Short mmCIF file of C-alpha atoms in Angstrom, two decimals:
data_model
loop_
_atom_site.label_atom_id
_atom_site.label_comp_id
_atom_site.label_asym_id
_atom_site.label_seq_id
_atom_site.Cartn_x
_atom_site.Cartn_y
_atom_site.Cartn_z
CA TRP R 150 69.39 29.02 -93.19
CA LEU R 151 71.32 28.98 -96.35
CA GLY R 152 69.90 25.53 -97.30
CA ILE R 153 66.23 27.12 -97.46
CA ASN R 154 67.53 29.88 -99.42
CA ILE R 155 69.12 27.78 -101.97
CA PHE R 156 65.92 25.51 -102.08
CA LEU R 157 63.64 28.37 -102.37
CA PHE R 158 65.62 29.98 -105.14
CA THR R 159 65.96 26.76 -107.14
CA TYR R 160 62.38 25.82 -106.73
CA TYR R 161 60.91 28.97 -107.77
CA PHE R 162 63.51 29.46 -110.35
CA LEU R 163 62.30 26.00 -112.11
CA PHE R 164 58.67 26.88 -110.99
CA PHE R 165 58.54 29.98 -113.32
CA ASN R 166 60.33 28.37 -116.06
CA TRP R 167 57.69 25.45 -116.28
CA ASP R 168 54.58 27.08 -115.07
CA GLU R 169 52.03 27.37 -117.95
CA ARG R 170 50.70 30.92 -116.69
CA TYR R 171 53.81 32.29 -117.53
CA PHE R 172 54.47 30.88 -120.99
CA TYR R 173 53.59 34.12 -122.94
CA THR R 174 55.55 36.29 -120.36
CA ARG R 175 58.68 33.87 -120.89
CA THR R 176 58.19 34.57 -124.40
CA ILE R 177 59.17 38.14 -124.02
CA LEU R 178 61.26 38.28 -120.82
CA ARG R 179 62.98 34.71 -121.36
CA SER R 180 65.00 33.61 -118.36
CA ALA R 181 65.25 36.97 -116.69
CA LEU R 182 61.74 36.21 -115.30
CA ALA R 183 62.94 33.40 -113.21
CA TRP R 184 65.83 35.28 -111.91
CA ALA R 185 63.75 38.14 -110.69
CA ARG R 186 61.06 35.91 -109.43
CA ALA R 187 63.01 33.41 -107.45
CA SER R 188 65.06 36.26 -105.86
CA ALA R 189 61.76 38.04 -104.76
CA LYS R 190 60.70 34.73 -103.02
CA CYS R 191 63.92 34.65 -101.08
CA LEU R 192 63.72 38.40 -100.41
CA ASN R 193 60.53 37.52 -98.75
CA PHE R 194 61.85 34.89 -96.86
CA ASN R 195 64.71 36.77 -95.61
CA SER R 196 62.81 39.87 -94.67
CA MET R 197 60.65 37.76 -92.51
CA LEU R 198 63.83 36.59 -90.70
CA ILE R 199 65.64 39.96 -90.50
CA LEU R 200 63.46 41.29 -87.39
CA LEU R 201 63.58 38.25 -85.22
CA PRO R 202 67.27 38.20 -84.11
CA VAL R 203 66.79 41.82 -82.80
CA CYS R 204 63.63 41.00 -80.66
CA ARG R 205 65.57 40.71 -77.55
CA ASN R 206 62.41 40.03 -75.25
CA LEU R 207 61.89 36.91 -77.48
CA LEU R 208 65.33 35.72 -77.18
CA SER R 209 65.28 36.19 -73.44
CA PHE R 210 62.14 34.33 -73.10
CA LEU R 211 63.62 31.31 -75.32
CA ARG R 212 66.84 31.39 -73.32
CA GLY R 213 65.28 31.68 -69.74
CA THR R 214 62.05 30.26 -69.60
CA CYS R 215 61.44 27.88 -72.46
CA SER R 216 61.94 24.40 -71.02
CA CYS R 217 62.71 23.04 -74.74
CA CYS R 218 65.70 25.18 -75.28
CA ARG R 219 68.66 23.14 -74.63
CA ARG R 220 72.21 24.04 -74.58
CA THR R 221 72.57 23.64 -78.40
CA LEU R 222 69.84 26.03 -79.19
CA ARG R 223 70.70 28.42 -76.38
CA LYS R 224 74.29 28.51 -77.84
CA GLN R 225 72.79 29.52 -81.43
CA LEU R 226 70.80 32.36 -79.60
CA ASP R 227 74.21 33.81 -78.66
CA HIS R 228 74.72 34.37 -82.37
CA ASN R 229 71.86 36.62 -83.09
CA LEU R 230 73.42 39.55 -84.09
CA THR R 231 75.78 37.39 -86.32
CA PHE R 232 72.64 35.74 -87.85
CA HIS R 233 71.20 39.24 -88.36
CA LYS R 234 74.03 40.59 -90.27
CA LEU R 235 74.03 37.39 -92.46
CA VAL R 236 70.52 37.88 -93.47
CA ALA R 237 71.11 41.66 -94.08
CA TYR R 238 74.00 40.69 -96.60
CA ALA R 239 71.81 38.04 -98.13
CA LEU R 240 69.06 40.84 -98.64
CA ALA R 241 71.73 43.19 -100.30
CA LEU R 242 72.92 40.33 -102.63
CA LEU R 243 69.39 39.19 -103.63
CA THR R 244 67.95 42.63 -104.12
CA ALA R 245 71.13 43.12 -106.67
CA VAL R 246 70.07 39.96 -108.57
CA HIS R 247 66.24 41.23 -108.47
CA THR R 248 66.95 44.61 -109.73
CA ILE R 249 69.31 43.41 -112.51
CA ALA R 250 66.84 40.78 -113.66
CA HIS R 251 64.04 43.66 -113.72
CA LEU R 252 66.23 45.90 -115.66
CA PHE R 253 66.69 43.17 -118.32
CA ASN R 254 63.05 42.77 -118.25
CA LEU R 255 62.06 46.36 -118.80
CA GLU R 256 64.71 46.50 -121.72
CA ARG R 257 63.14 43.49 -123.21
CA TYR R 258 59.63 44.72 -122.69
CA ASN R 259 60.74 48.25 -124.34
CA HIS R 260 62.50 46.26 -127.07
CA SER R 261 59.28 44.08 -127.68
CA GLN R 262 56.86 46.98 -127.86
CA GLN R 263 58.88 48.47 -130.58
CA ALA R 264 59.36 45.27 -132.73
CA THR R 265 57.21 45.50 -135.79
CA ASP R 266 58.50 41.99 -137.21
CA GLY R 267 55.23 40.13 -136.43
CA SER R 268 57.04 37.78 -134.10
CA LEU R 269 55.05 36.31 -130.85
CA PRO R 270 56.62 38.89 -128.49
CA ALA R 271 55.72 41.84 -130.75
CA VAL R 272 52.00 40.45 -131.20
CA LEU R 273 51.94 40.09 -127.50
CA SER R 274 53.01 43.44 -126.75
CA LYS R 275 50.29 45.10 -129.04
CA MET R 276 47.32 43.38 -127.22
CA HIS R 277 46.51 46.45 -125.06
CA LEU R 278 45.00 47.84 -128.06
CA GLN R 279 42.17 45.10 -128.05
CA GLY R 280 41.05 45.50 -124.42
CA SER R 281 42.01 46.43 -120.93
CA ASN R 282 42.58 42.83 -119.71
CA LYS R 283 44.34 41.50 -122.57
CA TRP R 284 47.74 43.58 -122.13
CA LEU R 285 50.94 41.59 -121.04
CA ASN R 286 53.47 44.17 -121.66
CA PRO R 287 53.15 47.31 -119.31
CA ILE R 288 54.96 49.46 -121.75
CA HIS R 289 52.35 50.71 -124.21
CA SER R 290 54.10 53.55 -126.06
CA ASN R 291 57.34 53.40 -128.17
CA GLN R 292 58.22 56.76 -126.46
CA THR R 293 58.24 55.06 -123.01
CA THR R 294 61.60 54.65 -121.44
CA VAL R 295 62.86 52.12 -119.09
CA GLU R 296 63.85 54.96 -116.77
CA TYR R 297 60.30 56.38 -116.84
CA VAL R 298 58.65 52.94 -115.84
CA ALA R 299 61.41 52.88 -112.91
CA PHE R 300 60.53 56.17 -111.37
CA THR R 301 56.43 56.49 -112.18
CA THR R 302 55.18 53.09 -111.70
CA ILE R 303 54.41 51.65 -108.14
CA PRO R 304 56.60 48.88 -108.52
CA GLY R 305 59.44 51.05 -109.88
CA LEU R 306 59.54 53.74 -107.52
CA THR R 307 58.80 51.40 -104.44
CA GLY R 308 61.71 49.44 -105.55
CA VAL R 309 64.37 52.41 -106.06
CA ILE R 310 63.13 53.55 -102.39
CA ILE R 311 63.54 50.10 -100.84
CA THR R 312 67.06 49.69 -102.48
CA LEU R 313 68.22 53.19 -101.30
CA ALA R 314 67.00 52.18 -97.92
CA LEU R 315 68.67 48.95 -97.86
CA ILE R 316 71.89 50.51 -99.12
CA LEU R 317 71.98 53.14 -96.55
CA MET R 318 71.36 50.69 -93.98
CA VAL R 319 73.96 48.31 -94.86
CA THR R 320 76.60 50.75 -95.48
CA SER R 321 76.11 52.65 -92.06
CA SER R 322 76.37 49.29 -90.21
CA THR R 323 79.91 48.86 -90.90
CA GLU R 324 82.08 48.58 -87.75
CA PHE R 325 83.84 51.76 -88.46
CA ILE R 326 80.66 53.91 -88.66
CA ARG R 327 78.99 51.97 -85.62
CA ARG R 328 81.91 52.89 -83.35
CA ASN R 329 82.82 56.37 -84.39
CA TYR R 330 79.65 57.73 -85.53
CA PHE R 331 76.90 55.81 -83.61
CA GLU R 332 74.18 58.19 -84.15
CA VAL R 333 74.58 57.72 -87.81
CA PHE R 334 74.25 54.02 -87.65
CA TRP R 335 71.20 54.26 -85.16
CA TYR R 336 69.06 56.79 -87.02
CA THR R 337 69.84 55.18 -90.37
CA HIS R 338 68.86 51.83 -89.38
CA HIS R 339 65.36 53.12 -88.68
CA LEU R 340 64.95 53.24 -92.42
CA PHE R 341 63.70 49.73 -91.96
CA LEU R 342 60.20 51.22 -91.35
CA ILE R 343 60.34 52.56 -94.91
CA TYR R 344 61.95 49.38 -96.24
CA PHE R 345 59.03 47.16 -94.79
CA ALA R 346 56.40 49.52 -95.92
CA GLY R 347 57.87 49.93 -99.55
CA LEU R 348 58.23 45.94 -99.50
CA VAL R 349 54.47 45.51 -99.09
CA ILE R 350 53.45 48.05 -101.63
CA HIS R 351 55.83 46.87 -104.06
CA GLY R 352 54.06 44.03 -105.67
CA ILE R 353 50.52 45.70 -105.46
CA ALA R 354 50.47 47.02 -109.35
CA GLY R 355 51.85 43.90 -110.61
CA LEU R 356 54.01 44.73 -113.77
CA VAL R 357 54.67 41.35 -114.49
CA ARG R 358 51.53 39.55 -115.72
CA GLY R 359 50.67 35.89 -116.24
CA GLN R 360 47.92 34.39 -118.07
CA THR R 361 44.73 33.75 -116.01
CA GLU R 362 43.69 30.33 -115.07
CA GLU R 363 40.33 30.79 -117.07
CA SER R 364 42.17 31.92 -120.10
CA ILE R 365 44.42 28.89 -119.84
CA GLU R 366 41.37 26.48 -120.06
CA GLU R 367 40.22 27.99 -123.13
CA VAL R 368 43.12 28.99 -125.01
CA HIS R 369 46.03 26.65 -123.82
CA PRO R 370 49.44 28.27 -124.53
CA HIS R 371 51.13 25.08 -125.78
CA ARG R 372 48.29 24.55 -128.12
CA CYS R 373 47.21 27.81 -129.14
CA ALA R 374 50.45 30.00 -129.34
CA GLU R 375 51.02 29.66 -133.01
CA TYR R 376 47.60 30.93 -133.88
CA LEU R 377 48.45 34.35 -132.50
CA THR R 378 50.92 35.00 -135.24
CA HIS R 379 49.18 33.18 -138.08
CA LYS R 380 45.41 34.35 -137.30
CA ASP R 381 43.40 35.56 -140.03
CA LYS R 382 40.05 37.42 -139.80
CA ASN R 383 37.74 34.49 -140.54
CA CYS R 384 39.58 31.96 -138.17
CA SER R 385 37.00 29.77 -136.59
CA HIS R 386 39.36 27.71 -134.52
CA ASN R 387 38.82 27.70 -130.53
CA CYS R 388 42.49 28.98 -130.40
CA CYS R 389 41.45 32.03 -132.21
CA LYS R 390 40.41 33.65 -128.96
CA ASP R 391 42.85 35.99 -127.59
CA PRO R 392 44.40 35.13 -124.21
CA GLU R 393 43.67 37.18 -121.02
CA PHE R 394 46.31 38.11 -118.52
CA GLY R 395 46.09 39.14 -114.73
CA SER R 396 48.77 40.59 -112.08
CA ILE R 397 50.68 38.12 -109.73
CA PRO R 398 49.16 38.62 -106.32
CA ALA R 399 51.09 40.59 -103.93
CA GLU R 400 52.58 38.07 -101.35
CA SER R 401 55.14 40.15 -99.35
CA TRP R 402 52.70 41.12 -96.67
CA LYS R 403 52.07 37.42 -95.81
CA TRP R 404 55.66 36.96 -95.11
CA VAL R 405 56.38 39.74 -93.15
CA LEU R 406 53.05 40.56 -91.19
CA ALA R 407 53.84 38.26 -88.24
CA PRO R 408 57.29 39.41 -87.51
CA VAL R 409 56.53 43.28 -88.02
CA LEU R 410 53.64 42.56 -85.33
CA LEU R 411 55.96 40.97 -83.26
CA TYR R 412 58.48 43.51 -83.40
CA VAL R 413 55.82 46.25 -82.97
CA PHE R 414 54.88 44.43 -79.59
CA GLU R 415 58.60 44.21 -78.65
CA ARG R 416 59.10 47.89 -78.98
CA ILE R 417 55.88 48.54 -77.12
CA LEU R 418 56.92 46.47 -74.31
CA ARG R 419 60.39 48.14 -74.11
CA VAL R 420 59.19 51.79 -74.08
CA TRP R 421 56.70 50.58 -71.36
CA ARG R 422 59.47 49.16 -69.35
CA ALA R 423 61.76 52.17 -69.96
CA ARG R 424 59.23 54.44 -68.58
CA GLN R 425 59.25 52.60 -65.24
CA LYS R 426 60.90 54.92 -62.47
CA VAL R 427 64.87 54.17 -61.87
CA VAL R 428 66.04 55.35 -58.51
CA VAL R 429 70.06 55.99 -58.62
CA THR R 430 70.90 55.06 -55.10
CA LYS R 431 74.79 55.32 -55.27
CA VAL R 432 77.18 56.85 -57.53
CA VAL R 433 80.96 55.67 -57.36
CA MET R 434 83.74 57.03 -59.46
CA HIS R 435 86.50 54.40 -59.80
CA PRO R 436 90.04 54.83 -61.23
CA ALA R 437 90.57 55.09 -64.85
CA ARG R 438 87.42 56.97 -65.40
CA VAL R 439 84.87 54.11 -64.60
CA LEU R 440 81.65 55.25 -63.20
CA GLU R 441 79.59 52.79 -61.13
CA LEU R 442 75.75 53.40 -60.77
CA GLN R 443 73.93 51.47 -58.19
CA MET R 444 69.98 51.58 -59.08
CA GLN R 445 66.67 50.14 -58.06
CA LYS R 446 63.28 49.62 -60.07
CA LYS R 447 60.17 48.20 -59.08
CA GLY R 448 59.91 44.83 -60.42
CA PHE R 449 63.26 44.42 -61.68
CA CYS R 450 64.44 40.78 -61.83
CA MET R 451 67.82 39.74 -63.32
CA GLU R 452 70.09 36.76 -63.76
CA VAL R 453 73.83 36.38 -63.57
CA GLY R 454 75.59 37.90 -66.60
CA GLN R 455 72.45 39.80 -68.10
CA TYR R 456 72.62 43.27 -69.58
CA ILE R 457 70.65 46.38 -69.91
CA PHE R 458 70.05 49.36 -72.09
CA VAL R 459 70.59 52.63 -70.44
CA ASN R 460 69.18 56.04 -71.60
CA CYS R 461 70.04 59.53 -69.99
CA PRO R 462 67.39 61.97 -71.42
CA ALA R 463 69.74 64.98 -70.26
CA ILE R 464 72.30 63.84 -72.85
CA SER R 465 70.20 62.46 -75.54
CA LEU R 466 66.45 61.17 -75.94
CA LEU R 467 67.10 58.66 -78.38
CA GLU R 468 70.27 57.15 -77.54
CA TRP R 469 70.31 53.83 -75.84
CA HIS R 470 73.55 51.84 -74.98
CA PRO R 471 74.07 48.58 -73.54
CA PHE R 472 75.83 47.50 -70.28
CA THR R 473 76.35 44.33 -68.33
CA LEU R 474 75.18 44.26 -65.08
CA THR R 475 77.59 43.97 -62.29
CA SER R 476 75.62 43.24 -59.35
CA ALA R 477 74.18 39.84 -58.28
CA PRO R 478 70.67 38.57 -58.29
CA GLU R 479 70.81 38.32 -54.51
CA GLU R 480 71.44 42.00 -54.07
CA ASP R 481 68.74 44.57 -53.45
CA PHE R 482 69.98 46.75 -56.37
CA PHE R 483 71.28 46.34 -59.65
CA SER R 484 74.63 48.10 -60.77
CA ILE R 485 76.62 48.83 -63.79
CA HIS R 486 80.16 49.96 -64.62
CA ILE R 487 80.77 52.39 -67.31
CA ARG R 488 84.05 53.00 -68.77
CA ALA R 489 84.84 56.36 -70.64
CA ALA R 490 84.69 55.19 -74.36
CA GLY R 491 83.24 57.63 -76.60
CA ASP R 492 81.03 60.85 -76.70
CA TRP R 493 77.97 59.64 -74.98
CA THR R 494 79.94 57.87 -71.86
CA GLU R 495 82.15 60.75 -71.35
CA ARG R 496 79.09 63.02 -71.28
CA LEU R 497 77.38 60.70 -69.06
CA ILE R 498 80.46 60.38 -66.63
CA ASP R 499 80.92 64.31 -66.68
CA THR R 500 77.11 64.80 -65.95
CA PHE R 501 77.12 62.74 -62.76
CA GLN R 502 80.53 64.14 -61.62
CA GLN R 503 78.99 67.75 -62.13
CA GLN R 504 75.65 67.22 -60.51
CA LYS R 505 76.08 67.67 -56.90
CA LEU R 506 72.44 67.87 -55.50
CA GLU R 507 70.08 66.17 -58.09
CA LYS R 508 71.08 63.22 -60.02
CA PRO R 509 70.27 63.17 -63.72
CA ARG R 510 67.33 60.91 -64.57
CA ILE R 511 68.15 57.42 -65.74
CA GLU R 512 65.68 55.25 -68.07
CA VAL R 513 66.58 51.57 -68.21
CA ASP R 514 65.38 48.88 -70.61
CA GLY R 515 65.87 45.11 -69.75
CA PRO R 516 67.58 42.87 -68.35
CA PHE R 517 68.21 40.78 -71.49
CA GLY R 518 70.02 37.23 -71.40
CA THR R 519 73.24 36.59 -72.52
CA ALA R 520 75.65 33.54 -72.85
CA SER R 521 76.92 34.15 -69.32
CA GLU R 522 73.52 32.88 -67.90
CA ASP R 523 74.71 29.47 -68.46
CA VAL R 524 77.66 29.42 -66.35
CA PHE R 525 76.16 27.59 -63.45
CA GLN R 526 75.34 24.83 -65.87
CA TYR R 527 78.64 23.53 -66.31
CA GLU R 528 80.72 21.63 -63.74
CA VAL R 529 83.67 23.71 -64.58
CA ALA R 530 83.88 27.27 -66.01
CA MET R 531 86.64 29.53 -67.28
CA LEU R 532 85.88 33.12 -67.22
CA VAL R 533 87.99 35.31 -69.50
CA GLY R 534 87.53 39.27 -69.33
CA ALA R 535 89.62 41.78 -70.81
CA GLY R 536 89.49 45.17 -69.31
CA ILE R 537 85.97 46.53 -68.69
CA GLY R 538 84.84 42.96 -70.04
CA VAL R 539 85.09 41.72 -66.45
CA THR R 540 81.69 43.13 -65.72
CA PRO R 541 79.65 40.01 -66.56
CA PHE R 542 81.87 37.97 -64.35
CA ALA R 543 81.88 40.38 -61.57
CA SER R 544 78.05 39.52 -61.34
CA ILE R 545 78.76 35.61 -61.69
CA LEU R 546 81.66 36.17 -58.78
CA LYS R 547 79.54 38.08 -56.61
CA SER R 548 76.72 35.51 -56.95
CA ILE R 549 78.85 32.76 -55.83
CA TRP R 550 79.66 34.60 -52.90
CA TYR R 551 76.29 34.74 -51.91
CA LYS R 552 75.72 31.14 -52.49
CA PHE R 553 78.73 30.32 -50.16
CA GLN R 554 77.18 32.56 -47.76
CA GLN R 555 73.85 30.93 -47.96
CA ALA R 556 75.66 27.35 -48.09
CA ASP R 557 73.80 26.68 -51.11
CA GLN R 558 73.70 23.01 -52.04
CA THR R 559 72.14 23.18 -55.54
CA LEU R 560 75.34 24.79 -57.16
CA LYS R 561 76.38 22.68 -59.76
CA THR R 562 79.49 24.33 -60.58
CA LYS R 563 82.62 22.74 -58.83
CA LYS R 564 85.37 24.89 -60.02
CA ILE R 565 85.94 28.37 -61.64
CA TYR R 566 89.07 29.56 -63.35
CA PHE R 567 88.97 33.50 -63.59
CA TYR R 568 91.38 35.17 -65.93
CA TRP R 569 91.29 39.06 -66.03
CA LEU R 570 93.51 40.82 -68.74
CA CYS R 571 93.90 44.60 -68.05
CA ARG R 572 96.34 47.41 -69.63
CA ASP R 573 97.05 49.35 -66.63
CA THR R 574 97.26 48.61 -62.77
CA GLY R 575 94.42 51.07 -62.21
CA ALA R 576 91.94 48.78 -63.67
CA PHE R 577 92.48 46.11 -61.06
CA ALA R 578 90.88 48.49 -58.46
CA TRP R 579 87.44 47.96 -59.72
CA PHE R 580 86.78 44.90 -58.24
CA ASN R 581 89.77 44.31 -55.86
CA ASP R 582 87.32 44.25 -52.98
CA LEU R 583 85.09 41.65 -54.67
CA LEU R 584 88.07 39.31 -54.85
CA ALA R 585 89.38 39.81 -51.47
CA SER R 586 86.20 39.07 -50.17
CA LEU R 587 85.98 35.70 -52.08
CA GLU R 588 89.28 34.61 -51.24
CA GLN R 589 88.61 35.27 -47.31
CA LYS R 590 85.07 33.50 -47.58
CA MET R 591 86.17 30.64 -49.55
CA ALA R 592 89.12 30.17 -47.15
CA GLU R 593 86.63 30.31 -44.09
CA SER R 594 84.34 27.75 -45.61
CA GLY R 595 87.21 25.30 -46.55
CA LYS R 596 86.56 25.70 -50.40
CA ALA R 597 89.73 27.68 -51.13
CA ASP R 598 90.32 25.70 -54.27
CA PHE R 599 86.74 26.60 -55.81
CA LEU R 600 88.10 29.81 -57.53
CA THR R 601 91.28 30.15 -59.16
CA TYR R 602 92.12 33.47 -60.63
CA ARG R 603 95.00 35.02 -62.67
CA LEU R 604 95.29 38.79 -63.25
CA PHE R 605 97.35 39.68 -66.44
CA LEU R 606 99.01 42.99 -66.66
CA THR R 607 99.66 43.54 -70.49
CA GLY R 608 100.91 47.01 -70.20
CA TRP R 609 103.48 48.20 -67.63
CA ASP R 610 106.68 50.32 -67.19
CA THR R 611 109.92 49.93 -65.96
CA SER R 612 109.07 51.34 -62.35
CA ILE R 613 106.28 49.03 -61.91
CA ALA R 614 108.55 46.05 -62.94
CA ASN R 615 111.38 47.10 -60.43
CA ASN R 616 108.86 47.75 -57.67
CA VAL R 617 107.40 43.98 -58.31
CA ALA R 618 110.93 42.62 -58.27
CA LEU R 619 111.87 44.21 -55.00
CA HIS R 620 108.72 43.03 -53.30
CA PHE R 621 108.76 39.53 -54.74
CA ASP R 622 108.76 37.55 -51.61
CA THR R 623 105.88 39.49 -50.05
CA PRO R 624 102.63 37.31 -49.19
CA THR R 625 100.56 39.70 -50.92
CA ASP R 626 100.79 41.19 -54.53
CA THR R 627 102.15 44.62 -54.59
CA VAL R 628 99.97 45.70 -57.41
CA THR R 629 96.77 44.42 -56.31
CA GLY R 630 97.14 43.40 -52.54
CA LEU R 631 95.71 40.04 -53.30
CA ARG R 632 97.42 36.58 -52.61
CA HIS R 633 97.76 35.65 -56.18
CA LYS R 634 100.45 37.37 -58.09
CA THR R 635 99.74 39.63 -61.01
CA ILE R 636 101.53 38.03 -64.24
CA PHE R 637 103.14 40.58 -66.70
CA GLY R 638 102.32 39.90 -70.32
CA ARG R 639 99.51 37.83 -72.11
CA PRO R 640 98.18 34.33 -71.23
CA MET R 641 99.74 31.43 -72.86
CA TRP R 642 96.23 29.91 -73.77
CA ASN R 643 97.61 26.39 -74.84
CA SER R 644 99.27 25.98 -71.37
CA GLU R 645 96.18 27.21 -69.61
CA PHE R 646 93.60 24.77 -71.53
CA ALA R 647 96.21 21.94 -70.90
CA ALA R 648 96.42 22.51 -67.42
CA VAL R 649 92.30 22.66 -67.04
CA ALA R 650 91.89 19.54 -69.29
CA ALA R 651 94.79 17.67 -66.97
CA ALA R 652 92.95 18.81 -64.06
CA HIS R 653 89.41 17.68 -65.20
CA PRO R 654 90.00 14.94 -67.60
CA ARG R 655 86.01 13.91 -67.71
CA SER R 656 84.41 17.28 -67.42
CA VAL R 657 82.39 19.60 -69.61
CA VAL R 658 84.23 22.97 -69.36
CA GLY R 659 82.25 26.04 -70.17
CA VAL R 660 84.73 28.89 -71.63
CA PHE R 661 82.97 32.54 -71.34
CA LEU R 662 84.62 35.41 -72.84
CA CYS R 663 83.63 39.15 -72.68
CA GLY R 664 86.32 40.92 -74.82
CA PRO R 665 87.64 41.87 -78.25
CA GLY R 666 87.25 39.57 -81.46
CA ALA R 667 91.03 38.65 -81.73
CA LEU R 668 90.78 37.18 -78.36
CA ALA R 669 87.66 35.12 -79.27
CA LYS R 670 89.46 33.51 -82.05
CA SER R 671 91.97 32.47 -80.04
CA LEU R 672 90.04 30.90 -77.34
CA GLN R 673 87.78 29.17 -79.83
CA LYS R 674 90.50 27.50 -81.46
CA SER R 675 92.10 26.54 -78.07
CA CYS R 676 88.71 25.01 -77.21
CA HIS R 677 88.79 22.80 -80.36
CA GLN R 678 92.24 21.82 -79.93
CA HIS R 679 91.81 20.82 -76.50
CA SER R 680 88.49 19.11 -76.63
CA SER R 681 88.71 15.22 -76.80
CA LEU R 682 87.16 13.33 -79.55
CA ASP R 683 85.95 10.41 -77.01
CA PRO R 684 82.68 12.01 -75.64
CA ARG R 685 83.61 10.54 -72.21
CA LYS R 686 86.62 12.75 -71.73
CA VAL R 687 86.95 16.52 -71.22
CA LYS R 688 85.02 18.99 -73.84
CA PHE R 689 85.41 22.83 -73.77
CA TYR R 690 82.38 24.92 -75.02
CA PHE R 691 82.91 28.48 -76.03
CA ASN R 692 80.70 31.21 -75.07
CA LYS R 693 80.88 35.01 -76.17
CA GLU R 694 79.18 38.01 -75.01
CA ASN R 695 77.29 39.72 -77.84
CA PHE R 696 75.27 43.06 -77.67
#
């Protein structure tokens, strides 16, 4: 992507510096023309790309049904939001370059219009007096200001609107705004409709003009430019004919038409799917204000680790929030766990707690694919969940439980390491029953070594520590009631990775995380450190959930 941007910018920068059609235009505008046009081409290219990473159905199709989508490409799909942000930053930078270059252009147009020295720029700027098709300088009056052109012409006004829309979208997308004022981010982001409409209209009027092909054949600029400043009334040379100019054809629509149509189809599909009836079959309130919703929907088909978008019209008609599915594909329902982590989730939990007879209506869009879908593609998997980030792995562990029940022989995965980090003991109650069932089932089937799980309590007080010390010799853990003891503190990832590498010296290990960015950096660093340079030995591949 970066290479293509550099190539496009360089190519069109040189193109407009050498193209004969813009010989006279460069005489007035000089190098600012190349800066403006090269950045415009790159803006078109990035505007074509900006919508593709947020077409979730397209990404899910590529991830799940396209046979040519191998592991490397599937991993790139996991970075769709990162790529979306990079393209947005590129648009902001290129818009700044394009705007500054055109401000220089307008200033030079204005200067050339007011010039009376008989120079070539001055002569070219007076050609509008000789005919409608002969003008090159869009400023036809000495009283016309740069501000007037910027706010009264189609290119100027649409440029201002596009720039303001882009500034609002980029600034409202910062993490602080997104997390604390989601509605501001959500509504402001829909200015992309104005952005694309303005982009298509922006180049129609064509303030920047070049010599027409027919005119170049008759009066070639390299051969005839000097005659414009030294022409007398009785001139009989072929070059005495005045050049004619035309607008640069608008091209932005050619770049963005296909992505916009694809995105429109995507939104129509999502609206249609969201209108399908959802039945809430069970509501469970877990400790630490975590709400579990079990639902059914006709035609709903999921894979492990996928997520859905949820809307509750009783709270907000327009707000949709992503939640990872905690149910397994083998179950006849799908479920999510919702932790109180903001205004919308607080209100949703309160709404379900208060409604005794009739449950509020829920709309669901999805499911959509994530990195966790690939867990069964690895012989060895390390699953790391932080707090409510355990949800995708609950789906995976449930699916494993069903596969063991059904004696599934196609299961490629031979070993799973599960790490769950929680700040308080109440969080462990969310999936205690699931882990206990897995322990029992695997012991009964003779595969007790298939799953190794380690629970880490990162926040505790003296009473908890004393209670654990008193019951240290009991066969089950005093915090969770499971066979594996809860570990106090944070994992030593170097030790954990070293142990996995030693136990599986020739395996490909998939590391899956649903948690904060700081933890992602630590795990990614450990993956690089403990992967062998020898392709025949252990390799760690890092995968992170992104919504």
